[in-house]
Short mmCIF file of C-alpha atoms and ligand atoms in Angstrom, two decimals:
data_model
loop_
_atom_site.label_atom_id
_atom_site.label_comp_id
_atom_site.label_asym_id
_atom_site.label_seq_id
_atom_site.Cartn_x
_atom_site.Cartn_y
_atom_site.Cartn_z
CA UNK A 1 111.28 143.69 108.97
CA UNK A 2 109.33 141.06 107.80
CA UNK A 3 108.19 139.65 109.43
CA UNK A 4 108.36 134.66 109.05
CA UNK A 5 104.34 133.29 108.83
CA UNK A 6 103.45 129.52 108.67
CA UNK A 7 103.05 127.73 105.62
CA UNK A 8 101.29 124.39 106.00
CA UNK A 9 100.97 121.91 103.40
CA UNK A 10 97.76 120.76 101.78
CA UNK A 11 97.47 117.81 99.33
CA UNK A 12 98.51 118.51 95.51
CA UNK A 13 95.12 117.10 93.94
CA UNK A 14 91.20 117.86 94.09
CA UNK A 15 89.14 115.37 94.35
CA UNK A 16 86.99 114.35 90.81
CA UNK A 17 85.04 111.63 92.35
CA UNK A 18 83.50 110.28 95.73
CA UNK A 19 81.72 107.15 97.10
CA UNK A 20 79.66 108.18 99.77
CA UNK A 21 80.09 107.04 103.57
CA UNK A 22 77.51 104.86 105.00
CA UNK A 23 77.40 105.95 109.54
CA UNK A 24 76.20 103.15 111.51
CA UNK A 25 74.95 103.48 115.82
CA UNK A 26 76.29 102.16 118.51
CA UNK A 27 73.57 99.22 118.67
CA UNK A 28 74.05 97.94 114.76
CA UNK A 29 77.40 98.03 115.22
CA UNK A 30 77.76 95.99 118.75
CA UNK A 31 75.42 93.81 116.18
CA UNK A 32 78.65 93.44 113.86
CA UNK A 33 81.16 93.21 115.99
CA UNK A 34 79.38 90.47 117.61
CA UNK A 35 78.87 88.63 114.15
CA UNK A 36 81.88 89.14 112.84
CA UNK A 37 83.93 87.49 115.73
CA UNK A 38 85.28 90.50 117.14
CA UNK A 39 88.00 91.16 114.48
CA UNK A 40 87.83 93.91 111.99
CA UNK A 41 89.03 91.03 109.43
CA UNK A 42 85.43 90.00 109.90
CA UNK A 43 83.76 92.86 109.58
CA UNK A 44 81.66 93.73 106.17
CA UNK A 45 83.14 97.16 104.65
CA UNK A 46 78.99 99.03 104.50
CA UNK A 47 79.19 98.59 108.48
CA UNK A 48 82.30 100.72 108.10
CA UNK A 49 82.06 103.78 108.34
CA UNK A 50 86.23 105.31 108.49
CA UNK A 51 88.41 102.28 106.90
CA UNK A 52 91.87 102.48 108.18
CA UNK A 53 92.22 98.74 108.53
CA UNK A 54 94.94 98.70 105.65
CA UNK A 55 96.91 100.50 103.06
CA UNK A 56 96.92 97.66 100.62
CA UNK A 57 94.75 98.07 97.61
CA UNK A 58 92.43 101.16 99.36
CA UNK A 59 94.16 103.69 97.35
CA UNK A 60 92.16 106.18 95.00
CA UNK A 61 94.25 105.93 92.07
CA UNK A 62 94.04 108.77 89.70
CA UNK A 63 92.70 110.24 86.40
CA UNK A 64 95.58 109.41 85.29
CA UNK A 65 95.48 105.73 86.46
CA UNK A 66 92.28 105.34 85.02
CA UNK A 67 93.21 106.91 82.19
CA UNK A 68 95.45 104.02 81.66
CA UNK A 69 92.56 101.05 82.17
CA UNK A 70 90.58 101.95 79.31
CA UNK A 71 94.28 101.04 77.94
CA UNK A 72 94.38 97.85 78.65
CA UNK A 73 95.59 95.10 76.26
CA UNK A 74 93.97 92.48 77.07
CA UNK A 75 96.23 89.56 74.21
CA UNK A 76 96.93 86.67 76.47
CA UNK A 77 100.80 86.81 75.64
CA UNK A 78 103.22 89.57 75.26
CA UNK A 79 100.80 92.69 76.08
CA UNK A 80 102.04 95.95 75.69
CA UNK A 81 101.28 96.89 79.17
CA UNK A 82 103.34 94.19 80.50
CA UNK A 83 106.20 96.22 78.50
CA UNK A 84 105.21 99.08 79.34
CA UNK A 85 106.09 97.98 83.26
CA UNK A 86 108.66 96.23 82.77
CA UNK A 87 109.68 100.01 81.94
CA UNK A 88 109.47 100.66 84.94
CA UNK A 89 110.45 98.39 87.03
CA UNK A 90 114.23 99.19 85.67
CA UNK A 91 113.35 103.49 84.64
CA UNK A 92 112.57 103.42 89.01
CA UNK A 93 114.19 100.19 90.49
CA UNK A 94 116.91 99.45 88.14
CA UNK A 95 116.04 95.69 87.93
CA UNK A 96 116.59 94.55 84.94
CA UNK A 97 114.88 91.63 85.15
CA UNK A 98 111.58 91.48 86.24
CA UNK A 99 108.12 89.06 85.77
CA UNK A 100 104.32 90.52 87.14
CA UNK A 101 102.71 88.73 89.92
CA UNK A 102 98.76 89.71 91.01
CA UNK A 103 99.70 90.47 94.54
CA UNK A 104 103.30 91.02 97.43
CA UNK A 105 103.06 87.37 99.01
CA UNK A 106 102.56 85.78 95.38
CA UNK A 107 106.56 87.13 94.73
CA UNK A 108 107.32 86.71 98.40
CA UNK A 109 106.24 82.15 97.65
CA UNK A 110 108.19 82.50 94.52
CA UNK A 111 111.39 83.70 95.88
CA UNK A 112 110.75 81.49 98.73
CA UNK A 113 110.67 78.24 96.41
CA UNK A 114 113.66 79.90 94.28
CA UNK A 115 115.81 80.46 97.15
CA UNK A 116 115.29 78.25 99.90
CA UNK A 117 115.94 74.40 100.98
CA UNK A 118 114.27 72.79 104.14
CA UNK A 119 116.51 73.61 107.45
CA UNK A 120 117.72 77.30 106.23
CA UNK A 121 117.45 80.58 107.82
CA UNK A 122 115.99 83.76 106.32
CA UNK A 123 117.27 86.68 108.14
CA UNK A 124 115.09 89.77 108.72
CA UNK A 125 114.67 93.73 109.61
CA UNK A 126 111.91 91.83 111.63
CA UNK A 127 108.97 89.37 110.24
CA UNK A 128 106.18 90.20 108.32
CA UNK A 129 102.67 88.06 108.34
CA UNK A 130 102.83 86.96 104.50
CA UNK A 131 106.25 86.82 104.18
CA UNK A 132 107.19 84.23 106.82
CA UNK A 133 104.34 81.72 106.23
CA UNK A 134 105.83 81.38 103.01
CA UNK A 135 109.83 80.99 104.32
CA UNK A 136 108.27 78.36 106.22
CA UNK A 137 106.43 76.61 103.84
CA UNK A 138 109.54 77.20 101.78
CA UNK A 139 111.07 75.15 105.02
CA UNK A 140 113.03 78.14 106.62
CA UNK A 141 113.43 79.68 109.97
CA UNK A 142 113.79 82.56 110.45
CA UNK A 143 115.12 85.49 112.06
CA UNK A 144 115.16 88.76 113.12
CA UNK A 145 118.58 90.78 113.75
CA UNK A 146 116.84 93.31 113.41
CA UNK A 147 118.16 96.99 115.79
CA UNK A 148 116.87 96.42 119.63
CA UNK A 149 115.95 99.86 119.31
CA UNK A 150 113.14 97.98 117.07
CA UNK A 151 110.98 96.52 119.69
CA UNK A 152 110.73 99.95 121.82
CA UNK A 153 107.63 101.82 121.09
CA UNK A 154 109.09 104.79 123.27
CA UNK A 155 112.42 104.86 121.33
CA UNK A 156 113.41 107.08 119.19
CA UNK A 157 116.00 106.00 116.75
CA UNK A 158 115.39 107.65 113.25
CA UNK A 159 116.06 104.17 111.48
CA UNK A 160 114.24 101.79 113.56
CA UNK A 161 114.91 99.13 110.48
CA UNK A 162 118.41 99.50 110.14
CA UNK A 163 119.43 95.73 111.39
CA UNK A 164 122.45 94.81 113.95
CA UNK A 165 125.42 94.11 112.12
CA UNK A 166 126.82 92.13 114.63
CA UNK A 167 122.92 89.93 115.79
CA UNK A 168 124.07 89.25 111.08
CA UNK A 169 127.49 88.45 112.65
CA UNK A 170 126.80 86.33 114.55
CA UNK A 171 123.84 84.16 113.19
CA UNK A 172 126.34 83.69 110.36
CA UNK A 173 129.22 82.48 112.55
CA UNK A 174 126.39 79.97 114.89
CA UNK A 175 125.21 78.28 111.63
CA UNK A 176 126.91 78.71 109.28
CA UNK A 177 127.13 81.07 105.67
CA UNK A 178 126.00 78.09 103.82
CA UNK A 179 123.21 77.82 105.27
CA UNK A 180 121.96 81.07 104.85
CA UNK A 181 119.23 80.86 102.63
CA UNK A 182 119.65 84.52 101.71
CA UNK A 183 118.98 88.09 103.64
CA UNK A 184 116.21 90.80 102.93
CA UNK A 185 115.36 94.20 103.80
CA UNK A 186 110.87 95.26 104.53
CA UNK A 187 111.50 98.74 104.42
CA UNK A 188 110.16 100.53 105.58
CA UNK A 189 109.47 97.27 107.98
CA UNK A 190 105.70 97.51 108.96
CA UNK A 191 105.37 96.10 112.20
CA UNK A 192 108.22 97.79 114.33
CA UNK A 193 105.07 100.92 113.49
CA UNK A 194 106.68 101.90 109.43
CA UNK A 195 110.55 102.20 110.51
CA UNK A 196 112.84 102.69 108.36
CA UNK A 197 116.36 101.54 107.15
CA UNK A 198 119.37 103.84 106.83
CA UNK A 199 121.02 104.40 103.27
CA UNK A 200 124.42 103.86 105.67
CA UNK A 201 122.96 100.44 106.94
CA UNK A 202 121.73 98.90 103.84
CA UNK A 203 125.63 99.49 102.54
CA UNK A 204 127.65 97.73 105.44
CA UNK A 205 124.54 94.80 105.52
CA UNK A 206 125.07 95.01 101.89
CA UNK A 207 128.90 94.42 102.39
CA UNK A 208 128.37 91.72 104.49
CA UNK A 209 125.82 89.40 102.54
CA UNK A 210 128.80 90.56 99.42
CA UNK A 211 131.43 88.89 101.57
CA UNK A 212 129.91 85.68 102.37
CA UNK A 213 128.25 85.28 98.92
CA UNK A 214 124.69 85.36 100.68
CA UNK A 215 121.85 87.21 98.99
CA UNK A 216 120.53 90.54 99.99
CA UNK A 217 116.72 91.13 98.76
CA UNK A 218 114.14 94.30 99.53
CA UNK A 219 110.41 94.00 100.09
CA UNK A 220 109.79 96.80 98.58
CA UNK A 221 106.64 97.47 99.36
CA UNK A 222 106.56 100.80 100.45
CA UNK A 223 110.60 102.31 99.22
CA UNK A 224 108.96 105.24 98.63
CA UNK A 225 108.34 105.95 102.19
CA UNK A 226 111.77 104.89 102.75
CA UNK A 227 112.61 106.91 100.59
CA UNK A 228 110.99 109.79 101.62
CA UNK A 229 112.79 109.06 105.65
CA UNK A 230 116.67 108.69 103.83
CA UNK A 231 115.78 111.84 102.72
CA UNK A 232 114.58 114.41 105.96
CA UNK A 233 117.29 112.30 108.43
CA UNK A 234 119.56 111.17 106.63
CA UNK A 235 123.45 113.26 106.10
CA UNK A 236 123.60 114.09 102.43
CA UNK A 237 120.50 113.14 100.75
CA UNK A 238 118.62 116.38 101.46
CA UNK A 239 119.35 116.89 98.29
CA UNK A 240 118.38 113.88 96.30
CA UNK A 241 114.71 113.20 94.87
CA UNK A 242 112.46 110.59 95.86
CA UNK A 243 113.54 108.95 92.40
CA UNK A 244 117.04 108.61 93.13
CA UNK A 245 116.74 107.62 96.62
CA UNK A 246 114.77 104.64 95.22
CA UNK A 247 118.06 103.37 92.97
CA UNK A 248 120.19 103.68 95.11
CA UNK A 249 118.87 101.99 97.38
CA UNK A 250 117.59 99.26 95.17
CA UNK A 251 121.52 99.09 93.46
CA UNK A 252 122.57 97.17 97.22
CA UNK A 253 120.29 94.33 96.57
CA UNK A 254 120.39 91.43 94.16
CA UNK A 255 116.69 91.48 93.82
CA UNK A 256 113.17 92.90 94.95
CA UNK A 257 109.15 91.41 95.72
CA UNK A 258 106.30 95.26 96.62
CA UNK A 259 102.86 94.63 96.88
CA UNK A 260 101.92 96.39 94.30
CA UNK A 261 99.69 97.58 96.04
CA UNK A 262 100.89 100.91 97.86
CA UNK A 263 103.63 102.67 97.02
CA UNK A 264 102.10 102.95 93.20
CA UNK A 265 98.18 102.86 94.14
CA UNK A 266 96.53 100.30 92.69
CA UNK A 267 94.07 97.75 93.59
CA UNK A 268 95.69 94.95 92.70
CA UNK A 269 99.02 93.92 91.80
CA UNK A 270 102.07 93.13 92.64
CA UNK A 271 106.55 92.51 91.62
CA UNK A 272 109.68 90.56 90.90
CA UNK A 273 112.31 91.68 89.91
CA UNK A 274 116.31 91.22 90.20
CA UNK A 275 119.46 90.91 88.96
CA UNK A 276 120.20 88.19 89.17
CA UNK A 277 119.37 86.20 85.47
CA UNK A 278 119.34 82.29 87.33
CA UNK A 279 116.47 83.87 89.39
CA UNK A 280 114.64 85.22 86.66
CA UNK A 281 114.68 82.36 84.99
CA UNK A 282 113.13 80.44 87.78
CA UNK A 283 110.72 82.49 88.15
CA UNK A 284 109.29 82.87 84.99
CA UNK A 285 109.31 79.05 84.94
CA UNK A 286 106.94 78.84 88.36
CA UNK A 287 104.55 82.08 87.24
CA UNK A 288 102.86 80.28 84.54
CA UNK A 289 102.45 77.32 87.18
CA UNK A 290 100.84 79.60 90.11
CA UNK A 291 99.41 83.19 87.96
CA UNK A 292 99.35 83.22 84.56
CA UNK A 293 101.89 83.52 81.58
CA UNK A 294 104.92 85.72 82.11
CA UNK A 295 104.62 88.69 80.48
CA UNK A 296 101.36 89.03 83.08
CA UNK A 297 101.05 87.16 86.19
CA UNK A 298 97.46 87.38 87.11
CA UNK A 299 96.50 90.25 86.19
CA UNK A 300 95.03 91.85 83.24
CA UNK A 301 96.23 94.29 81.13
CA UNK A 302 95.13 97.57 82.24
CA UNK A 303 96.39 96.83 85.97
CA UNK A 304 99.71 96.19 84.77
CA UNK A 305 98.77 100.15 83.03
CA UNK A 306 97.86 101.40 86.23
CA UNK A 307 100.35 100.07 88.12
CA UNK A 308 103.32 101.45 85.21
CA UNK A 309 101.83 104.94 85.84
CA UNK A 310 100.74 104.69 89.21
CA UNK A 311 105.35 104.20 89.15
CA UNK A 312 105.91 107.19 87.84
CA UNK A 313 103.73 108.66 90.96
CA UNK A 314 105.03 107.20 93.50
CA UNK A 315 108.46 109.23 93.44
CA UNK A 316 106.70 112.58 93.76
CA UNK A 317 107.38 114.18 96.45
CA UNK A 318 104.72 116.18 96.94
CA UNK A 319 102.47 113.40 97.04
CA UNK A 320 104.83 111.74 99.80
CA UNK A 321 105.09 114.44 101.65
CA UNK A 322 101.83 115.51 101.94
CA UNK A 323 100.56 110.92 102.91
CA UNK A 324 103.18 111.28 105.58
CA UNK A 325 102.10 114.90 106.64
CA UNK A 326 98.29 112.89 107.44
CA UNK A 327 100.19 110.54 109.81
CA UNK A 328 101.67 112.50 111.12
CA UNK A 329 98.46 115.17 111.84
CA UNK A 330 96.89 112.14 113.15
CA UNK A 331 100.47 111.23 115.92
CA UNK A 332 99.96 114.38 116.62
CA UNK A 333 96.60 115.27 117.61
CA UNK A 334 96.27 112.07 119.05
CA UNK A 335 99.67 113.41 121.22
CA UNK A 336 97.40 115.78 122.39
CA UNK A 337 94.80 112.93 124.34
CA UNK A 338 97.93 111.25 125.64
CA UNK A 339 97.66 108.44 123.54
CA UNK A 340 100.03 105.92 124.17
CA UNK A 341 101.69 105.15 120.42
CA UNK A 342 104.95 103.93 118.35
CA UNK A 343 107.70 107.25 117.93
CA UNK A 344 108.63 108.80 116.01
CA UNK A 345 105.08 107.98 114.26
CA UNK A 346 105.27 105.95 110.70
CA UNK A 347 105.58 106.30 107.32
CA UNK A 348 101.84 104.35 106.30
CA UNK A 349 100.41 104.17 109.67
CA UNK A 350 100.01 105.34 113.31
CA UNK A 351 100.48 102.40 115.67
CA UNK A 352 98.37 102.32 119.60
CA UNK A 353 100.50 101.26 121.62
CA UNK A 354 97.69 98.98 123.77
CA UNK A 355 100.09 97.77 125.54
CA UNK A 356 100.18 101.17 127.49
CA UNK A 357 96.51 101.71 126.50
CA UNK A 358 95.08 99.00 128.40
CA UNK A 359 97.45 97.95 130.84
CA UNK A 360 95.33 96.11 133.42
CA UNK A 361 95.30 93.36 130.20
CA UNK A 362 97.58 90.20 130.71
CA UNK A 363 99.11 89.61 126.69
CA UNK A 364 97.25 86.47 126.34
CA UNK A 365 93.22 88.66 126.34
CA UNK A 366 94.84 90.35 123.39
CA UNK A 367 94.86 93.67 124.48
CA UNK A 368 95.98 94.83 120.68
CA UNK A 369 92.26 92.66 119.01
CA UNK A 370 89.88 94.74 122.20
CA UNK A 371 90.72 97.88 121.63
CA UNK A 372 91.00 97.72 117.79
CA UNK A 373 86.88 96.84 118.38
CA UNK A 374 86.41 99.28 120.96
CA UNK A 375 87.52 101.85 119.35
CA UNK A 376 85.03 100.69 115.95
CA UNK A 377 82.33 99.80 118.48
CA UNK A 378 83.14 103.69 119.23
CA UNK A 379 82.21 105.15 115.96
CA UNK A 380 82.18 102.85 113.12
CA UNK A 381 86.58 103.76 113.16
CA UNK A 382 88.31 100.24 111.82
CA UNK A 383 91.75 99.46 112.27
CA UNK A 384 93.60 96.41 112.51
CA UNK A 385 95.40 94.34 115.43
CA UNK A 386 99.18 93.53 115.61
CA UNK A 387 100.44 91.79 117.99
CA UNK A 388 99.62 88.19 119.67
CA UNK A 389 97.32 87.65 117.89
CA UNK A 390 99.45 88.58 114.17
CA UNK A 391 102.49 86.81 115.54
CA UNK A 392 101.13 83.68 115.33
CA UNK A 393 102.61 80.17 116.35
CA UNK A 394 105.64 79.76 117.12
CA UNK A 395 105.76 76.87 114.70
CA UNK A 396 108.64 74.29 116.92
CA UNK A 397 106.58 74.41 120.96
CA UNK A 398 103.14 75.28 118.95
CA UNK A 399 102.69 78.48 121.73
CA UNK A 400 102.12 81.46 121.15
CA UNK A 401 105.00 83.85 119.67
CA UNK A 402 104.71 86.71 122.67
CA UNK A 403 105.64 90.08 120.58
CA UNK A 404 107.34 93.39 122.67
CA UNK A 405 104.68 95.40 120.48
CA UNK A 406 100.78 94.67 120.94
CA UNK A 407 100.33 97.68 118.38
CA UNK A 408 96.41 98.75 116.67
CA UNK A 409 97.88 100.29 112.95
CA UNK A 410 95.78 103.00 112.10
CA UNK A 411 96.78 102.61 108.63
CA UNK A 412 95.93 105.56 105.51
CA UNK A 413 94.85 105.64 102.56
CA UNK A 414 96.63 106.90 100.35
CA UNK A 415 94.18 109.75 98.82
CA UNK A 416 90.81 109.00 100.03
CA UNK A 417 90.44 110.63 103.17
CA UNK A 418 90.67 114.39 104.30
CA UNK A 419 91.66 115.87 107.90
CA UNK A 420 88.18 115.81 109.05
CA UNK A 421 87.94 112.48 108.02
CA UNK A 422 91.96 112.32 110.81
CA UNK A 423 89.96 114.36 113.36
CA UNK A 424 86.50 111.80 113.41
CA UNK A 425 88.49 108.68 114.50
CA UNK A 426 91.28 111.12 116.83
CA UNK A 427 88.12 111.41 118.28
CA UNK A 428 86.32 107.94 119.41
CA UNK A 429 89.94 107.30 120.02
CA UNK A 430 90.02 109.68 122.98
CA UNK A 431 86.72 108.92 123.68
CA UNK A 432 88.50 105.51 124.48
CA UNK A 433 90.55 105.96 125.86
CA UNK A 434 88.32 108.10 128.87
CA UNK A 435 86.75 104.97 129.67
CA UNK A 436 89.08 102.32 128.92
CA UNK A 437 89.85 101.47 132.33
CA UNK A 438 86.49 99.17 132.09
CA UNK A 439 88.14 98.18 129.11
CA UNK A 440 87.98 94.06 128.98
CA UNK A 441 89.50 91.15 126.90
CA UNK A 442 88.91 88.51 123.96
CA UNK A 443 88.96 84.96 124.60
CA UNK A 444 89.85 83.11 121.02
CA UNK A 445 87.73 80.66 119.67
CA UNK A 446 87.85 79.78 116.19
CA UNK A 447 91.70 79.18 115.39
CA UNK A 448 93.31 78.47 111.69
CA UNK A 449 95.43 76.76 110.84
CA UNK A 450 97.97 79.97 108.66
CA UNK A 451 98.00 83.94 109.02
CA UNK A 452 95.57 83.82 112.24
CA UNK A 453 94.71 86.88 112.14
CA UNK A 454 92.44 87.83 109.35
CA UNK A 455 90.65 84.83 109.83
CA UNK A 456 90.03 84.26 113.90
CA UNK A 457 87.42 83.78 115.80
CA UNK A 458 86.04 85.33 119.52
CA UNK A 459 84.25 86.66 122.32
CA UNK A 460 83.91 89.23 124.89
CA UNK A 461 85.07 87.46 128.37
N1 LIG B 1 104.87 92.60 102.16
C1 LIG B 1 104.81 94.13 103.11
C2 LIG B 1 105.32 95.21 104.01
C3 LIG B 1 102.80 94.24 103.48
O1 LIG B 1 102.65 95.12 103.92
C4 LIG B 1 102.43 93.20 102.82
C5 LIG B 1 101.10 92.97 102.86
C6 LIG B 1 103.05 92.26 101.78
C7 LIG B 1 104.39 92.21 101.67
C8 LIG B 1 102.23 91.03 101.91
O2 LIG B 1 101.62 91.65 99.67
O3 LIG B 1 99.00 92.02 100.69
O4 LIG B 1 99.94 92.70 98.00
O5 LIG B 1 100.32 90.43 98.70
N2 LIG B 1 100.84 94.44 103.93
C9 LIG B 1 98.86 94.69 103.87
C10 LIG B 1 98.69 95.38 105.22
C11 LIG B 1 98.21 93.20 103.57
O6 LIG B 1 97.85 95.59 105.55
O7 LIG B 1 99.39 95.27 104.99
P1 LIG B 1 99.98 92.01 99.85
#
């Protein structure tokens, strides 16, 4: 009888170039954190050891992408890199029309301006910080229609990114379908902990929108991760490739925006793509005002080349498996110390549940912000607050929004850190957990008007 032998997976690449990391002493970190107003966004990257702030623009490009940089056609108009990128937008996202943007929020800005009239509503599967601010600046009110399970960190629903069809119908009824600027779905949902939606749910949302003549848009920033979860969890998709699933997902949408700084594994770039000719014409007019000519949209030719090449790599199954496998590995190690986290583990990050981690802290003293500070102090590992600070204030009442999820995000840049870096991170979090009862909260001493989490400053209580 043959014995079953365990086979581990490993990254489908090896390391060609290294970037040294600086290690610091606690006393240096105390000083750096104080200077940064206890906001990990305000730390200098030099003072960070393992940087899990974000997976945005922090990825390692492949040799194929780096080689592409040398082929940048920096013509002001009609760069060949633009046409190559456009071909790949058609090939992988299945959208015929496209304008490049310098990053995701630039596309969000334009689409909000194009589709929203003041006083209208946008419905979506949970808010995202930059997305909502552009919707609000264009005069819309954002309405969260995600399923309730998404707001519960311990619920094991495999598709916590799904839209609650009844909530959507109720909204249509309440405000009238003419007042809905558009519906959008992000996949996976960043603020819910990197949770995917299912194709079954997407089909239902799409049918309902079509019936009511409402456009459905897609935040495809990490779409390949959503496709991976569909392959792993949804019946009928086991044998399909990531590229096939991605194309099918996109086929239900009128258009999409992408922050290329994630899936496409580049340092800068964004995409606005659509099958709607009218929206395309508007976007093409607008891009020249805010970004640059429609054939470069705020990017260098070389950036567009790296994006086009990254798109070819992003649909590689082994790449995504290794990426999500790394996130899962971190979660499983943290589990050994009973660290409270969002379940199921997400696509791009592990989200620590700061409410359960620091149950003695009220949400008004910013538990997640505090926890991110404590982890940095312990080891120089940088993470990000995704709780009450990120949720901002209610546009009408001016009061804090109090999200159910008060989280710290440990985000994994693609192809950057090793399993040993994760072990060090896990040990540090376990150490902070050990001493959690001694941790006190923070007070906010400076608050910017928009997207306050980026620049707010705090003091220790
Ligand atoms: N949509 C999603 C789902 C995002 O995660 C981001 C950025 C954007 C849009 C905006 O794109 O940064 O290129 O302008 N998320 C980063 C993060 C900042 O850390 O999660 P951008």
